[in-house]
Amino acid sequence: EAGVVQSPRYKIIEKKQPVAFWCNPISGHNTLYWYLQNLGQGPELLIRYENEEAVDDSQLPKDRFSAERLKGVDSTLKIQPAELGDSAVYLCASSGNTNTEAFFGQGTRLTVV
Amino acid sequence: RKEVEQDPGPFNVPEGATVAFNCTYSNSASQSFFWYRQDCRKEPKLLMSVYSSGNEDGRFTAQLNRASQYISLLIRDSKLSDSATYLCVVNARGFSGTYKYIFGTGTRLKVLA
């Protein structure tokens, strides 16, 4: 069974440019998470979806970040415009429901220069 | 105070040693608990769930103490391949009222030959 798939694996952009990340969760997983991980830190939740509904986006910087999961399956996370401080690893995870373990994709390593 | 706290380490131990990590959490309504392992530049992977009665998986033992609000991970007979960062994860109710996974910053373990 395929795991959580993310693309791209790496992205280098100049500041003020837009960038988008894509995630395809494990088939049948209703819950999808986007996390941000800085070096030496644990993942921090940006947004959580239950099917197509964003049920927790309290940590998402909405002035520049947006996310969607239109059909309740795959999801995109966008940053526009990117800032130098956005350089980090963006991890997508999915789980069967909110109480079961989450499985992570390999992440997208973003570098803003 | 962070919602989930871990000693970042690093813990440097010789092969064959027994090592223990603790993690404390602040939300007494937390429902589920996990230990994840993260290798350098890789995504977090579930090591084990933590049950109220404690659970063991080979050389790994996890325990939960709800009264004191901490969980622990014990690794016996450490192997070189155990070198990684161990992330404590708590599923707790956030300010929005929904449950979400909260990660600690991780504890770095280095097993030395």
mmCIF file of C-alpha atoms in Angstrom:
data_model
loop_
_atom_site.group_PDB
_atom_site.id
_atom_site.type_symbol
_atom_site.label_atom_id
_atom_site.label_comp_id
_atom_site.label_asym_id
_atom_site.label_seq_id
_atom_site.Cartn_x
_atom_site.Cartn_y
_atom_site.Cartn_z
ATOM 1 C CA GLU A 1 0.000 0.000 0.000
ATOM 2 C CA ALA A 2 1.349 3.418 -0.919
ATOM 3 C CA GLY A 3 2.157 5.756 1.936
ATOM 4 C CA VAL A 4 1.623 9.488 2.077
ATOM 5 C CA VAL A 5 3.050 11.047 -1.066
ATOM 6 C CA GLN A 6 4.325 14.603 -1.171
ATOM 7 C CA SER A 7 5.802 16.666 -3.942
ATOM 8 C CA PRO A 8 8.116 18.290 -4.623
ATOM 9 C CA ARG A 9 10.795 16.901 -2.289
ATOM 10 C CA TYR A 10 12.854 20.061 -2.516
ATOM 11 C CA LYS A 11 12.072 23.605 -3.564
ATOM 12 C CA ILE A 12 14.260 26.680 -3.732
ATOM 13 C CA ILE A 13 12.590 30.000 -4.451
ATOM 14 C CA GLU A 14 13.354 33.660 -4.117
ATOM 15 C CA LYS A 15 11.571 35.642 -1.443
ATOM 16 C CA LYS A 16 8.254 37.177 -2.436
ATOM 17 C CA GLN A 17 7.614 34.366 -4.915
ATOM 18 C CA PRO A 18 4.669 31.973 -4.521
ATOM 19 C CA VAL A 19 5.121 28.285 -3.849
ATOM 20 C CA ALA A 20 2.777 25.307 -3.597
ATOM 21 C CA PHE A 21 3.119 21.860 -2.065
ATOM 22 C CA TRP A 22 1.009 18.833 -2.850
ATOM 23 C CA CYS A 23 0.044 15.880 -0.688
ATOM 24 C CA ASN A 24 -1.784 12.642 -1.422
ATOM 25 C CA PRO A 25 -2.746 10.848 1.807
ATOM 26 C CA ILE A 26 -3.077 7.136 2.391
ATOM 27 C CA SER A 27 -6.192 5.821 0.687
ATOM 28 C CA GLY A 28 -9.181 5.881 2.996
ATOM 29 C CA HIS A 29 -7.648 8.262 5.522
ATOM 30 C CA ASN A 30 -10.129 10.992 6.330
ATOM 31 C CA THR A 31 -7.823 13.127 8.437
ATOM 32 C CA LEU A 32 -5.031 15.082 6.768
ATOM 33 C CA TYR A 33 -2.485 17.311 8.472
ATOM 34 C CA TRP A 34 0.035 19.842 7.302
ATOM 35 C CA TYR A 35 2.945 20.420 9.646
ATOM 36 C CA LEU A 36 5.942 22.723 9.562
ATOM 37 C CA GLN A 37 9.230 21.543 11.018
ATOM 38 C CA ASN A 38 12.213 23.764 11.691
ATOM 39 C CA LEU A 39 15.656 22.354 12.353
ATOM 40 C CA GLY A 40 15.961 20.933 15.840
ATOM 41 C CA GLN A 41 12.256 21.323 16.551
ATOM 42 C CA GLY A 42 9.279 19.027 16.521
ATOM 43 C CA PRO A 43 6.615 19.352 13.834
ATOM 44 C CA GLU A 44 4.105 22.150 14.431
ATOM 45 C CA LEU A 45 0.575 21.830 13.134
ATOM 46 C CA LEU A 46 -0.488 24.309 10.463
ATOM 47 C CA ILE A 47 -3.871 22.878 9.527
ATOM 48 C CA ARG A 48 -5.930 19.740 9.966
ATOM 49 C CA TYR A 49 -8.670 18.482 7.654
ATOM 50 C CA GLU A 50 -11.474 16.070 8.338
ATOM 51 C CA ASN A 51 -12.440 15.066 4.826
ATOM 52 C CA GLU A 52 -12.710 18.390 2.967
ATOM 53 C CA GLU A 53 -13.347 20.508 6.054
ATOM 54 C CA ALA A 54 -10.543 22.431 7.741
ATOM 55 C CA VAL A 55 -11.341 21.761 11.397
ATOM 56 C CA ASP A 56 -8.259 23.368 12.905
ATOM 57 C CA ASP A 57 -6.381 26.133 11.122
ATOM 58 C CA SER A 58 -5.638 28.256 14.151
ATOM 59 C CA GLN A 59 -1.868 28.015 13.564
ATOM 60 C CA LEU A 60 -1.989 28.836 9.856
ATOM 61 C CA PRO A 61 -0.652 32.341 9.051
ATOM 62 C CA LYS A 62 -3.597 33.256 6.885
ATOM 63 C CA ASP A 63 -2.110 36.435 5.503
ATOM 64 C CA ARG A 64 0.233 34.406 3.317
ATOM 65 C CA PHE A 65 -0.634 30.736 3.724
ATOM 66 C CA SER A 66 -3.626 28.939 2.267
ATOM 67 C CA ALA A 67 -4.614 25.316 1.925
ATOM 68 C CA GLU A 68 -7.316 23.319 0.269
ATOM 69 C CA ARG A 69 -8.602 19.793 0.123
ATOM 70 C CA LEU A 70 -11.440 20.166 -2.318
ATOM 71 C CA LYS A 71 -12.561 16.565 -2.741
ATOM 72 C CA GLY A 72 -11.462 15.318 0.640
ATOM 73 C CA VAL A 73 -8.523 13.412 -0.798
ATOM 74 C CA ASP A 74 -5.351 15.199 -1.880
ATOM 75 C CA SER A 75 -4.413 18.609 -0.598
ATOM 76 C CA THR A 76 -2.298 21.603 -1.531
ATOM 77 C CA LEU A 77 -0.595 24.118 0.717
ATOM 78 C CA LYS A 78 0.362 27.471 -0.756
ATOM 79 C CA ILE A 79 2.531 30.326 0.418
ATOM 80 C CA GLN A 80 2.235 33.693 -1.282
ATOM 81 C CA PRO A 81 4.454 35.599 -0.982
ATOM 82 C CA ALA A 82 7.200 33.517 0.610
ATOM 83 C CA GLU A 83 9.492 35.062 3.193
ATOM 84 C CA LEU A 84 12.986 34.049 4.266
ATOM 85 C CA GLY A 85 11.600 32.739 7.558
ATOM 86 C CA ASP A 86 9.402 30.253 5.732
ATOM 87 C CA SER A 87 12.427 28.075 5.004
ATOM 88 C CA ALA A 88 11.610 24.776 6.698
ATOM 89 C CA VAL A 89 10.373 21.272 6.005
ATOM 90 C CA TYR A 90 6.658 21.016 5.287
ATOM 91 C CA LEU A 91 5.267 17.656 6.283
ATOM 92 C CA CYS A 92 1.938 16.165 5.333
ATOM 93 C CA ALA A 93 0.420 13.373 7.393
ATOM 94 C CA SER A 94 -2.789 11.380 7.373
ATOM 95 C CA SER A 95 -4.673 9.159 9.760
ATOM 96 C CA GLY A 96 -7.826 7.100 9.744
ATOM 97 C CA ASN A 97 -9.321 9.362 12.362
ATOM 98 C CA THR A 98 -8.143 11.873 14.936
ATOM 99 C CA ASN A 99 -7.331 9.289 17.599
ATOM 100 C CA THR A 100 -5.216 6.907 15.570
ATOM 101 C CA GLU A 101 -1.583 7.256 14.666
ATOM 102 C CA ALA A 102 -0.596 9.603 11.856
ATOM 103 C CA PHE A 103 1.597 8.545 8.955
ATOM 104 C CA PHE A 104 3.902 11.104 7.424
ATOM 105 C CA GLY A 105 5.066 11.821 3.938
ATOM 106 C CA GLN A 106 8.724 12.496 3.226
ATOM 107 C CA GLY A 107 8.176 16.221 3.372
ATOM 108 C CA THR A 108 9.057 19.151 1.155
ATOM 109 C CA ARG A 109 12.200 21.002 2.094
ATOM 110 C CA LEU A 110 11.671 24.659 1.228
ATOM 111 C CA THR A 111 14.531 27.108 0.978
ATOM 112 C CA VAL A 112 13.687 30.770 0.457
ATOM 113 C CA VAL A 113 16.627 32.876 -0.686
ATOM 114 C CA ARG B 1 5.155 26.502 29.261
ATOM 115 C CA LYS B 2 5.140 24.195 26.248
ATOM 116 C CA GLU B 3 2.273 21.754 25.965
ATOM 117 C CA VAL B 4 4.639 18.830 25.460
ATOM 118 C CA GLU B 5 8.137 19.001 26.875
ATOM 119 C CA GLN B 6 11.124 16.802 26.281
ATOM 120 C CA ASP B 7 14.789 16.996 27.150
ATOM 121 C CA PRO B 8 16.418 17.699 23.767
ATOM 122 C CA GLY B 9 19.579 15.790 24.723
ATOM 123 C CA PRO B 10 21.736 14.629 23.102
ATOM 124 C CA PHE B 11 21.957 11.395 25.020
ATOM 125 C CA ASN B 12 25.218 9.680 24.123
ATOM 126 C CA VAL B 13 25.224 6.071 25.293
ATOM 127 C CA PRO B 14 27.409 3.046 24.556
ATOM 128 C CA GLU B 15 26.079 0.074 22.660
ATOM 129 C CA GLY B 16 24.214 -2.305 24.919
ATOM 130 C CA ALA B 17 23.217 0.373 27.408
ATOM 131 C CA THR B 18 19.705 1.000 28.642
ATOM 132 C CA VAL B 19 18.407 4.523 28.121
ATOM 133 C CA ALA B 20 15.161 6.186 29.154
ATOM 134 C CA PHE B 21 13.423 9.312 27.923
ATOM 135 C CA ASN B 22 10.642 11.170 29.643
ATOM 136 C CA CYS B 23 8.091 13.526 28.254
ATOM 137 C CA THR B 24 5.654 15.699 30.189
ATOM 138 C CA TYR B 25 2.405 17.143 28.922
ATOM 139 C CA SER B 26 0.265 19.938 30.303
ATOM 140 C CA ASN B 27 -3.248 19.084 29.121
ATOM 141 C CA SER B 28 -4.851 16.664 31.530
ATOM 142 C CA ALA B 29 -7.586 15.904 28.971
ATOM 143 C CA SER B 30 -5.089 14.403 26.526
ATOM 144 C CA GLN B 31 -6.423 11.209 25.050
ATOM 145 C CA SER B 32 -3.770 9.322 23.175
ATOM 146 C CA PHE B 33 -0.013 9.185 23.248
ATOM 147 C CA PHE B 34 2.698 8.050 20.889
ATOM 148 C CA TRP B 35 6.431 7.845 20.429
ATOM 149 C CA TYR B 36 7.749 8.610 16.962
ATOM 150 C CA ARG B 37 11.262 8.135 15.680
ATOM 151 C CA GLN B 38 12.845 10.568 13.248
ATOM 152 C CA ASP B 39 16.123 9.935 11.477
ATOM 153 C CA CYS B 40 18.192 12.815 10.183
ATOM 154 C CA ARG B 41 16.497 14.498 7.203
ATOM 155 C CA LYS B 42 13.694 11.943 7.197
ATOM 156 C CA GLU B 43 10.057 12.054 8.159
ATOM 157 C CA PRO B 44 8.813 10.989 11.613
ATOM 158 C CA LYS B 45 7.749 7.357 11.803
ATOM 159 C CA LEU B 46 5.571 5.780 14.451
ATOM 160 C CA LEU B 47 7.619 3.779 16.939
ATOM 161 C CA MET B 48 4.820 2.799 19.262
ATOM 162 C CA SER B 49 1.555 3.911 20.775
ATOM 163 C CA VAL B 50 1.489 4.324 24.540
ATOM 164 C CA TYR B 51 -1.298 2.612 26.450
ATOM 165 C CA SER B 52 -2.457 3.242 29.988
ATOM 166 C CA SER B 53 -1.302 -0.182 31.103
ATOM 167 C CA GLY B 54 2.119 0.275 29.545
ATOM 168 C CA ASN B 55 3.304 -1.674 26.551
ATOM 169 C CA GLU B 56 6.396 -3.366 25.272
ATOM 170 C CA ASP B 57 7.707 -4.056 21.789
ATOM 171 C CA GLY B 58 10.941 -5.983 21.801
ATOM 172 C CA ARG B 59 13.608 -3.807 23.363
ATOM 173 C CA PHE B 60 11.254 -0.850 23.685
ATOM 174 C CA THR B 61 8.919 -0.199 26.606
ATOM 175 C CA ALA B 62 6.517 2.719 26.838
ATOM 176 C CA GLN B 63 4.665 3.818 29.939
ATOM 177 C CA LEU B 64 2.038 6.404 30.721
ATOM 178 C CA ASN B 65 1.504 8.092 34.060
ATOM 179 C CA ARG B 66 -1.708 10.108 33.838
ATOM 180 C CA ALA B 67 -1.550 11.342 37.421
ATOM 181 C CA SER B 68 1.841 12.943 36.879
ATOM 182 C CA GLN B 69 1.182 13.670 33.202
ATOM 183 C CA TYR B 70 4.240 12.080 31.720
ATOM 184 C CA ILE B 71 5.108 9.305 29.349
ATOM 185 C CA SER B 72 8.363 7.441 29.116
ATOM 186 C CA LEU B 73 10.281 5.363 26.629
ATOM 187 C CA LEU B 74 12.845 2.788 27.706
ATOM 188 C CA ILE B 75 15.277 1.278 25.243
ATOM 189 C CA ARG B 76 17.192 -1.788 26.396
ATOM 190 C CA ASP B 77 20.353 -3.174 24.820
ATOM 191 C CA SER B 78 20.853 -0.099 22.618
ATOM 192 C CA LYS B 79 21.986 -0.662 19.042
ATOM 193 C CA LEU B 80 23.883 1.720 16.792
ATOM 194 C CA SER B 81 20.771 1.775 14.597
ATOM 195 C CA ASP B 82 18.748 3.251 17.477
ATOM 196 C CA SER B 83 20.540 6.562 16.953
ATOM 197 C CA ALA B 84 17.794 9.006 16.019
ATOM 198 C CA THR B 85 15.528 11.675 17.454
ATOM 199 C CA TYR B 86 12.599 10.389 19.502
ATOM 200 C CA LEU B 87 9.489 12.546 19.400
ATOM 201 C CA CYS B 88 6.829 12.445 22.075
ATOM 202 C CA VAL B 89 3.326 13.043 20.690
ATOM 203 C CA VAL B 90 0.178 13.836 22.628
ATOM 204 C CA ASN B 91 -3.300 14.034 21.182
ATOM 205 C CA ALA B 92 -4.894 16.857 23.108
ATOM 206 C CA ARG B 93 -7.811 19.225 22.810
ATOM 207 C CA GLY B 94 -6.737 22.544 21.357
ATOM 208 C CA PHE B 95 -8.238 25.978 21.897
ATOM 209 C CA SER B 96 -10.632 25.408 19.016
ATOM 210 C CA GLY B 97 -12.127 22.489 20.891
ATOM 211 C CA THR B 98 -10.893 19.882 18.445
ATOM 212 C CA TYR B 99 -8.197 17.339 19.143
ATOM 213 C CA LYS B 100 -4.828 17.640 17.539
ATOM 214 C CA TYR B 101 -1.439 15.980 17.688
ATOM 215 C CA ILE B 102 1.116 18.008 19.578
ATOM 216 C CA PHE B 103 4.756 17.104 19.193
ATOM 217 C CA GLY B 104 7.573 17.631 21.610
ATOM 218 C CA THR B 105 10.843 19.012 20.307
ATOM 219 C CA GLY B 106 12.359 15.533 20.337
ATOM 220 C CA THR B 107 15.207 13.891 22.224
ATOM 221 C CA ARG B 108 18.350 13.086 20.301
ATOM 222 C CA LEU B 109 19.932 9.729 20.985
ATOM 223 C CA LYS B 110 23.358 8.733 19.789
ATOM 224 C CA VAL B 111 24.502 5.182 20.430
ATOM 225 C CA LEU B 112 28.275 4.878 20.373
ATOM 226 C CA ALA B 113 30.298 1.847 19.324
#
